[in-house]
Amino acid sequence: MSQTQEESSMLAAGPVSKQTQLRSILQDLVEETLAPHAAIPPERKLMAKYGVSRSTVREAIRQLVEDGLLYRIQGKGTFVAGERVQSDLHLASFTEDMRRRGLVPATLLLATALIEAPLDVRAALGLGAGARVQVVERLRLAGGTPMALERGYYPAELLPNLGEQDLTRSLYATFATKYGLRIDNAEQAVWADAAGPQLAETLGVTAGAPLIVFRRTSSAGSAAIEYVTSWYRGDRYQIHMTLNLRHQL
């Protein structure tokens, strides 16, 4: 690129701030040039090309992340967001749900341990004092992109040696094939939350980014066998519901 071309990229001071100008440039790049999940230019390159400070670049990117046009993966960079995955509210595993959407699911096991059940877990699973549970923490990905962090508790008496199973595959399939327990009903609560620093780093979003939180207690027959909380990225996931009004005239 010639010196004249390079200089023409420099942002001018004026009534429109450099941060706003850069945000507009990056938005055009995202919407017209780059493919979903492609990396945007690194901060240093943007600083040099447009003659702006690091803080200006970071603020422009932060706003586009909040708008759902970009997402960050810690240590790797900033990428163009794809379309949100839409999900109906139904009883299915994450693996089944993503495959139904035409996405390739993957799971990273972050931690697992056999522990004495905390009070809230005992209450949810109907366990007595001193009961032990297998806690399993997993990062769920769809099409190679972090989608959700999941932390589940499973009663050791009903699911002995669960920690020795392959916890990167569908747990619902494991329950059915290894233990003869098929999930057939659940109660679930859903709410919105903001990502704290640690959760944001795990999911590849900025601190404070919107999340959709699911808390589910699942059962096989009369036996409660799962108490799980899942934090989904609000920029990558949405819920579809069909509502019918039924009343008597």
Coordinates of N, CA and C in Angstrom, one line a residue, residues 34-210:
L34 N -16.3 -9.7 6.0 CA -15.9 -10.9 6.7 C -17.0 -11.9 6.9
A35 N -16.6 -13.2 6.8 CA -17.5 -14.3 7.0 C -17.7 -14.5 8.5
P36 N -18.8 -15.2 8.9 CA -19.0 -15.5 10.3 C -17.9 -16.3 10.9
H37 N -17.4 -15.9 12.1 CA -16.3 -16.6 12.8 C -14.9 -16.3 12.2
A38 N -14.9 -15.3 11.3 CA -13.6 -14.8 10.8 C -13.0 -13.8 11.8
A39 N -11.7 -13.8 11.9 CA -11.1 -12.9 12.9 C -11.0 -11.5 12.3
I40 N -11.2 -10.5 13.1 CA -11.0 -9.1 12.6 C -9.6 -8.7 12.8
P41 N -9.1 -7.7 12.2 CA -7.7 -7.3 12.3 C -7.3 -7.1 13.8
P42 N -6.1 -7.4 14.2 CA -5.6 -7.2 15.5 C -5.6 -5.7 15.9
E43 N -5.6 -5.5 17.2 CA -5.7 -4.1 17.7 C -4.5 -3.2 17.2
R44 N -3.3 -3.8 17.2 CA -2.2 -3.0 16.7 C -2.3 -2.6 15.3
K45 N -2.8 -3.4 14.4 CA -3.0 -3.1 13.0 C -4.0 -2.0 12.9
L46 N -5.1 -2.1 13.6 CA -6.1 -1.1 13.5 C -5.6 0.3 14.0
M47 N -4.8 0.2 15.1 CA -4.2 1.5 15.6 C -3.4 2.1 14.6
A48 N -2.5 1.3 13.9 CA -1.6 1.9 12.9 C -2.3 2.4 11.7
K49 N -3.3 1.6 11.2 CA -4.0 1.9 10.0 C -4.8 3.2 10.1
Y50 N -5.5 3.4 11.2 CA -6.4 4.5 11.4 C -5.9 5.6 12.3
G51 N -4.7 5.4 12.8 CA -4.1 6.5 13.6 C -4.9 6.8 14.9
V52 N -5.3 5.7 15.6 CA -6.1 5.9 16.8 C -5.4 5.2 18.0
S53 N -5.8 5.5 19.2 CA -5.2 4.9 20.4 C -5.8 3.5 20.6
R54 N -5.1 2.8 21.5 CA -5.6 1.4 21.8 C -6.9 1.5 22.5
S55 N -7.1 2.6 23.4 CA -8.4 2.7 24.1 C -9.5 2.9 23.1
T56 N -9.3 3.7 22.0 CA -10.3 3.9 21.0 C -10.7 2.6 20.3
V57 N -9.7 1.8 20.0 CA -9.9 0.6 19.3 C -10.7 -0.4 20.2
R58 N -10.3 -0.5 21.5 CA -11.0 -1.4 22.4 C -12.4 -1.0 22.7
E59 N -12.7 0.3 22.7 CA -14.0 0.8 23.0 C -14.9 0.5 21.8
A60 N -14.4 0.7 20.6 CA -15.2 0.4 19.4 C -15.5 -1.1 19.3
I61 N -14.6 -1.9 19.6 CA -14.8 -3.4 19.6 C -15.7 -3.8 20.7
R62 N -15.6 -3.2 21.9 CA -16.4 -3.6 23.0 C -17.9 -3.3 22.7
Q63 N -18.2 -2.2 22.0 CA -19.6 -1.9 21.7 C -20.1 -2.9 20.7
L64 N -19.3 -3.3 19.7 CA -19.7 -4.2 18.7 C -19.9 -5.6 19.4
V65 N -19.1 -6.0 20.4 CA -19.3 -7.2 21.1 C -20.7 -7.2 21.9
E66 N -20.9 -6.0 22.5 CA -22.2 -5.9 23.2 C -23.4 -5.9 22.3
D67 N -23.2 -5.4 21.1 CA -24.3 -5.5 20.1 C -24.5 -6.9 19.5
G68 N -23.6 -7.8 19.8 CA -23.7 -9.1 19.3 C -23.1 -9.3 17.9
L69 N -22.4 -8.3 17.4 CA -21.8 -8.5 16.0 C -20.4 -9.2 16.1
L70 N -19.7 -9.1 17.2 CA -18.4 -9.7 17.4 C -18.4 -10.5 18.7
Y71 N -17.5 -11.4 18.8 CA -17.3 -12.1 20.1 C -15.8 -12.3 20.3
R72 N -15.4 -12.5 21.6 CA -14.0 -12.6 21.9 C -13.7 -14.0 22.4
I73 N -12.6 -14.6 22.1 CA -12.1 -15.8 22.7 C -10.7 -15.4 23.4
Q74 N -10.7 -15.6 24.7 CA -9.5 -15.2 25.4 C -8.2 -15.8 24.9
G75 N -7.2 -15.0 24.6 CA -5.9 -15.4 24.1 C -5.9 -15.7 22.6
K76 N -7.0 -15.6 21.9 CA -7.1 -15.9 20.5 C -7.4 -14.7 19.6
G77 N -8.3 -13.8 20.1 CA -8.7 -12.7 19.3 C -10.2 -12.4 19.3
T78 N -10.6 -11.6 18.4 CA -12.0 -11.2 18.3 C -12.5 -11.6 16.9
F79 N -13.7 -12.1 16.9 CA -14.3 -12.8 15.7 C -15.7 -12.3 15.4
V80 N -16.1 -12.5 14.1 CA -17.4 -12.1 13.7 C -18.4 -13.1 14.2
A81 N -19.4 -12.6 14.8 CA -20.5 -13.5 15.4 C -21.3 -14.1 14.2
G82 N -21.7 -15.4 14.4 CA -22.7 -16.0 13.4 C -24.1 -15.6 13.9
E83 N -25.0 -16.2 13.2 CA -26.4 -16.0 13.6 C -26.6 -16.7 15.0
R84 N -27.6 -16.2 15.8 CA -27.9 -16.9 17.0 C -28.5 -18.3 16.7
V85 N -28.2 -19.2 17.6 CA -28.8 -20.5 17.5 C -30.2 -20.4 18.2
Q86 N -31.2 -20.8 17.5 CA -32.6 -20.7 18.0 C -33.0 -22.1 18.6
S87 N -33.5 -22.1 19.8 CA -33.9 -23.4 20.4 C -35.3 -23.3 20.9
D88 N -36.1 -24.4 20.6 CA -37.4 -24.5 21.3 C -37.2 -25.0 22.7
L89 N -38.1 -24.7 23.6 CA -38.0 -25.2 24.9 C -38.5 -26.6 24.9
H90 N -37.7 -27.6 25.0 CA -38.1 -29.0 25.0 C -37.0 -29.8 25.8
L91 N -37.4 -31.0 26.2 CA -36.5 -31.8 27.0 C -35.6 -32.6 26.0
A92 N -34.3 -32.2 26.0 CA -33.3 -32.8 25.1 C -32.0 -32.4 25.7
S93 N -31.0 -33.3 25.4 CA -29.6 -32.9 25.7 C -29.1 -31.9 24.8
F94 N -28.0 -31.2 25.3 CA -27.3 -30.2 24.4 C -26.9 -30.8 23.1
T95 N -26.3 -32.0 23.2 CA -25.9 -32.7 22.0 C -27.0 -32.9 21.0
E96 N -28.2 -33.4 21.4 CA -29.3 -33.6 20.6 C -29.8 -32.2 20.0
D97 N -29.8 -31.2 20.9 CA -30.3 -29.9 20.5 C -29.5 -29.3 19.4
M98 N -28.2 -29.3 19.5 CA -27.3 -28.7 18.5 C -27.3 -29.5 17.2
R99 N -27.4 -30.8 17.3 CA -27.4 -31.6 16.1 C -28.7 -31.3 15.3
R100 N -29.8 -31.1 16.0 CA -31.1 -30.8 15.4 C -31.0 -29.5 14.7
R101 N -30.1 -28.6 15.1 CA -29.9 -27.3 14.5 C -28.9 -27.3 13.3
G102 N -28.4 -28.5 13.1 CA -27.4 -28.7 12.0 C -26.0 -28.2 12.4
L103 N -25.7 -28.1 13.7 CA -24.4 -27.7 14.2 C -23.7 -28.9 14.8
V104 N -22.4 -28.9 14.8 CA -21.6 -29.9 15.3 C -21.3 -29.6 16.8
P105 N -21.8 -30.5 17.7 CA -21.6 -30.2 19.1 C -20.3 -30.8 19.6
A106 N -19.7 -30.2 20.6 CA -18.5 -30.7 21.2 C -18.5 -30.3 22.7
T107 N -17.8 -31.0 23.5 CA -17.7 -30.8 24.9 C -16.3 -30.9 25.4
L108 N -15.9 -29.9 26.2 CA -14.7 -29.9 26.9 C -14.9 -30.1 28.4
L109 N -14.4 -31.2 29.0 CA -14.5 -31.4 30.4 C -13.6 -30.5 31.2
L110 N -14.1 -29.6 32.0 CA -13.3 -28.7 32.7 C -12.9 -29.2 34.1
A111 N -13.9 -29.9 34.8 CA -13.6 -30.4 36.1 C -14.7 -31.4 36.5
T112 N -14.3 -32.4 37.3 CA -15.2 -33.3 37.9 C -14.7 -33.8 39.2
A113 N -15.6 -34.0 40.2 CA -15.2 -34.5 41.5 C -16.3 -35.1 42.2
L114 N -16.0 -36.1 43.1 CA -17.1 -36.7 44.0 C -17.0 -35.9 45.3
I115 N -18.2 -35.3 45.6 CA -18.2 -34.4 46.8 C -19.4 -34.7 47.7
E116 N -19.5 -34.2 48.9 CA -20.7 -34.3 49.7 C -21.6 -33.2 49.2
A117 N -22.9 -33.6 49.0 CA -23.8 -32.7 48.3 C -24.1 -31.4 49.1
P118 N -24.0 -30.2 48.6 CA -24.4 -29.0 49.3 C -25.9 -29.0 49.5
L119 N -26.3 -28.1 50.4 CA -27.7 -28.1 50.9 C -28.7 -27.9 49.7
D120 N -28.4 -27.0 48.8 CA -29.3 -26.7 47.8 C -29.4 -27.9 46.8
V121 N -28.3 -28.6 46.6 CA -28.3 -29.8 45.8 C -29.1 -30.9 46.4
R122 N -28.9 -31.1 47.7 CA -29.7 -32.1 48.4 C -31.2 -31.9 48.3
A123 N -31.6 -30.6 48.5 CA -33.0 -30.2 48.4 C -33.5 -30.5 47.0
A124 N -32.8 -30.2 45.9 CA -33.2 -30.4 44.6 C -33.4 -31.8 44.2
L125 N -32.4 -32.7 44.7 CA -32.4 -34.1 44.3 C -33.0 -35.0 45.3
G126 N -33.5 -34.4 46.4 CA -34.2 -35.2 47.4 C -33.2 -36.1 48.2
L127 N -32.0 -35.7 48.5 CA -31.0 -36.5 49.1 C -30.9 -36.2 50.6
G128 N -30.4 -37.1 51.4 CA -30.3 -36.9 52.8 C -28.9 -36.4 53.1
A129 N -28.7 -36.0 54.4 CA -27.5 -35.4 54.9 C -26.3 -36.4 54.6
G130 N -25.2 -35.9 54.2 CA -24.0 -36.8 53.9 C -24.0 -37.5 52.6
A131 N -25.1 -37.3 51.8 CA -25.1 -38.0 50.5 C -24.0 -37.3 49.6
R132 N -23.5 -38.2 48.7 CA -22.5 -37.7 47.8 C -23.0 -37.6 46.4
V133 N -22.4 -36.6 45.7 CA -22.8 -36.4 44.3 C -21.5 -36.2 43.5
Q134 N -21.7 -36.5 42.2 CA -20.6 -36.2 41.2 C -20.9 -34.9 40.6
V135 N -20.0 -33.9 40.8 CA -20.1 -32.6 40.2 C -19.3 -32.6 38.9
V136 N -19.9 -32.1 37.8 CA -19.3 -32.2 36.5 C -19.5 -30.8 35.9
E137 N -18.3 -30.2 35.5 CA -18.3 -28.9 34.9 C -17.8 -29.0 33.5
R138 N -18.6 -28.5 32.5 CA -18.2 -28.7 31.1 C -18.5 -27.5 30.3
L139 N -17.6 -27.3 29.3 CA -17.8 -26.2 28.3 C -18.4 -26.8 27.1
R140 N -19.6 -26.3 26.7 CA -20.3 -26.8 25.5 C -20.0 -25.9 24.3
L141 N -19.7 -26.5 23.2 CA -19.4 -25.8 21.9 C -20.3 -26.2 20.8
A142 N -20.6 -25.3 19.9 CA -21.4 -25.6 18.8 C -20.7 -25.0 17.5
G143 N -20.3 -25.9 16.6 CA -19.6 -25.4 15.4 C -18.2 -24.8 15.8
G144 N -17.7 -25.3 16.9 CA -16.3 -24.8 17.3 C -16.4 -23.6 18.2
T145 N -17.5 -23.0 18.4 CA -17.6 -21.7 19.2 C -18.2 -22.0 20.6
P146 N -17.6 -21.5 21.6 CA -18.2 -21.7 23.0 C -19.6 -21.2 23.0
M147 N -20.5 -22.0 23.5 CA -21.9 -21.7 23.6 C -22.4 -21.6 25.0
A148 N -21.9 -22.5 25.9 CA -22.5 -22.5 27.3 C -21.5 -23.2 28.2
L149 N -21.5 -22.7 29.5 CA -20.9 -23.4 30.6 C -21.9 -24.1 31.4
E150 N -21.7 -25.4 31.7 CA -22.6 -26.2 32.4 C -22.0 -26.8 33.6
R151 N -22.7 -26.7 34.8 CA -22.3 -27.3 36.0 C -23.4 -28.1 36.6
G152 N -23.2 -29.5 36.6 CA -24.3 -30.4 37.0 C -23.9 -31.2 38.2
Y153 N -24.9 -31.6 39.0 CA -24.7 -32.5 40.2 C -25.5 -33.8 40.0
Y154 N -24.9 -34.9 40.2 CA -25.5 -36.2 40.0 C -25.3 -37.2 41.1
P155 N -26.4 -37.8 41.7 CA -26.3 -38.6 42.9 C -25.4 -39.8 42.7
A156 N -24.5 -40.0 43.5 CA -23.5 -41.1 43.4 C -24.2 -42.5 43.6
E157 N -25.2 -42.5 44.5 CA -25.8 -43.8 44.7 C -26.5 -44.3 43.5
L158 N -27.2 -43.5 42.8 CA -27.9 -43.9 41.5 C -27.0 -44.0 40.4
L159 N -25.9 -43.3 40.3 CA -24.9 -43.2 39.2 C -23.5 -43.5 39.7
P160 N -23.3 -44.7 40.2 CA -21.9 -45.0 40.7 C -20.9 -45.0 39.6
N161 N -19.7 -44.5 40.0 CA -18.5 -44.4 39.1 C -18.8 -43.6 37.9
L162 N -19.7 -42.6 38.0 CA -20.0 -41.7 36.9 C -18.7 -41.0 36.4
G163 N -17.9 -40.6 37.4 CA -16.6 -39.9 37.0 C -15.7 -40.7 36.1
E164 N -15.9 -42.0 36.0 CA -15.0 -42.9 35.2 C -15.6 -43.0 33.8
Q165 N -16.8 -42.5 33.6 CA -17.4 -42.6 32.2 C -16.8 -41.4 31.3
D166 N -17.1 -41.5 30.0 CA -16.7 -40.5 29.1 C -17.6 -39.3 29.3
L167 N -17.2 -38.3 30.0 CA -18.1 -37.1 30.3 C -18.1 -36.1 29.2
T168 N -17.4 -36.3 28.1 CA -17.5 -35.4 27.0 C -18.7 -35.8 26.0
R169 N -19.3 -36.9 26.2 CA -20.4 -37.3 25.4 C -21.7 -36.9 26.1
S170 N -22.8 -37.2 25.5 CA -24.1 -36.9 26.0 C -24.3 -37.7 27.3
L171 N -24.5 -36.9 28.4 CA -24.8 -37.6 29.7 C -26.1 -38.3 29.7
Y172 N -27.1 -37.8 29.0 CA -28.4 -38.5 28.9 C -28.3 -39.8 28.2
A173 N -27.4 -39.9 27.2 CA -27.2 -41.2 26.6 C -26.4 -42.1 27.5
T174 N -25.5 -41.6 28.3 CA -24.8 -42.4 29.3 C -25.7 -43.0 30.3
F175 N -26.6 -42.1 30.8 CA -27.6 -42.5 31.8 C -28.4 -43.7 31.3
A176 N -28.8 -43.6 30.0 CA -29.7 -44.6 29.5 C -28.9 -45.9 29.2
T177 N -27.7 -45.8 28.6 CA -27.0 -47.0 28.2 C -26.2 -47.7 29.3
K178 N -25.7 -46.9 30.2 CA -24.8 -47.5 31.3 C -25.6 -47.8 32.6
Y179 N -26.7 -47.0 32.9 CA -27.4 -47.2 34.1 C -28.8 -47.5 34.0
G180 N -29.3 -47.6 32.8 CA -30.7 -48.0 32.6 C -31.7 -46.9 33.0
L181 N -31.2 -45.6 33.1 CA -32.1 -44.5 33.5 C -32.3 -43.5 32.4
R182 N -33.5 -43.4 32.0 CA -33.8 -42.5 30.8 C -34.5 -41.3 31.3
I183 N -33.9 -40.1 31.1 CA -34.6 -38.9 31.5 C -35.9 -38.7 30.8
D184 N -37.0 -38.5 31.6 CA -38.3 -38.4 30.9 C -39.1 -37.2 31.4
N185 N -38.6 -36.5 32.4 CA -39.3 -35.2 32.8 C -38.3 -34.3 33.6
A186 N -38.6 -33.1 33.6 CA -37.8 -32.1 34.2 C -38.5 -30.8 34.6
E187 N -38.0 -30.1 35.5 CA -38.5 -28.7 35.9 C -37.3 -27.8 35.6
Q188 N -37.6 -26.6 35.0 CA -36.6 -25.7 34.6 C -37.0 -24.3 34.8
A189 N -36.0 -23.5 35.3 CA -36.2 -22.1 35.4 C -35.2 -21.4 34.5
V190 N -35.6 -20.2 34.0 CA -34.8 -19.5 33.0 C -34.7 -18.0 33.5
W191 N -33.6 -17.4 33.4 CA -33.5 -16.0 33.7 C -32.2 -15.4 33.0
A192 N -32.2 -14.1 33.0 CA -31.0 -13.4 32.4 C -30.0 -13.0 33.5
D193 N -28.8 -12.9 33.1 CA -27.7 -12.5 34.0 C -26.6 -11.9 33.2
A194 N -25.6 -11.3 33.9 CA -24.5 -10.7 33.3 C -23.2 -11.5 33.6
A195 N -22.3 -11.7 32.7 CA -21.2 -12.5 32.9 C -20.2 -11.8 33.8
G196 N -19.8 -12.6 34.9 CA -18.7 -12.1 35.7 C -17.3 -12.3 35.0
P197 N -16.2 -11.8 35.5 CA -14.9 -11.9 34.8 C -14.5 -13.4 34.5
Q198 N -14.6 -14.3 35.5 CA -14.2 -15.7 35.2 C -15.1 -16.4 34.2
L199 N -16.4 -16.2 34.3 CA -17.3 -16.8 33.4 C -17.1 -16.2 32.0
A200 N -16.9 -14.9 31.9 CA -16.7 -14.2 30.6 C -15.5 -14.8 29.9
E201 N -14.4 -15.0 30.7 CA -13.2 -15.5 30.1 C -13.4 -16.9 29.5
T202 N -14.1 -17.8 30.3 CA -14.4 -19.1 29.9 C -15.2 -19.2 28.6
L203 N -16.2 -18.3 28.5 CA -17.1 -18.3 27.3 C -16.6 -17.4 26.2
G204 N -15.5 -16.7 26.4 CA -15.0 -15.8 25.3 C -15.8 -14.6 25.0
V205 N -16.4 -14.0 26.1 CA -17.1 -12.8 26.0 C -16.5 -11.7 26.9
T206 N -17.0 -10.5 26.8 CA -16.5 -9.5 27.7 C -17.3 -9.6 29.1
A207 N -16.7 -9.1 30.1 CA -17.3 -9.1 31.4 C -18.6 -8.2 31.3
G208 N -19.6 -8.6 31.9 CA -20.9 -7.9 31.8 C -21.8 -8.3 30.6
A209 N -21.3 -9.1 29.7 CA -22.0 -9.5 28.5 C -23.3 -10.3 29.0
P210 N -24.4 -10.2 28.2 CA -25.6 -10.9 28.6 C -25.6 -12.4 28.5

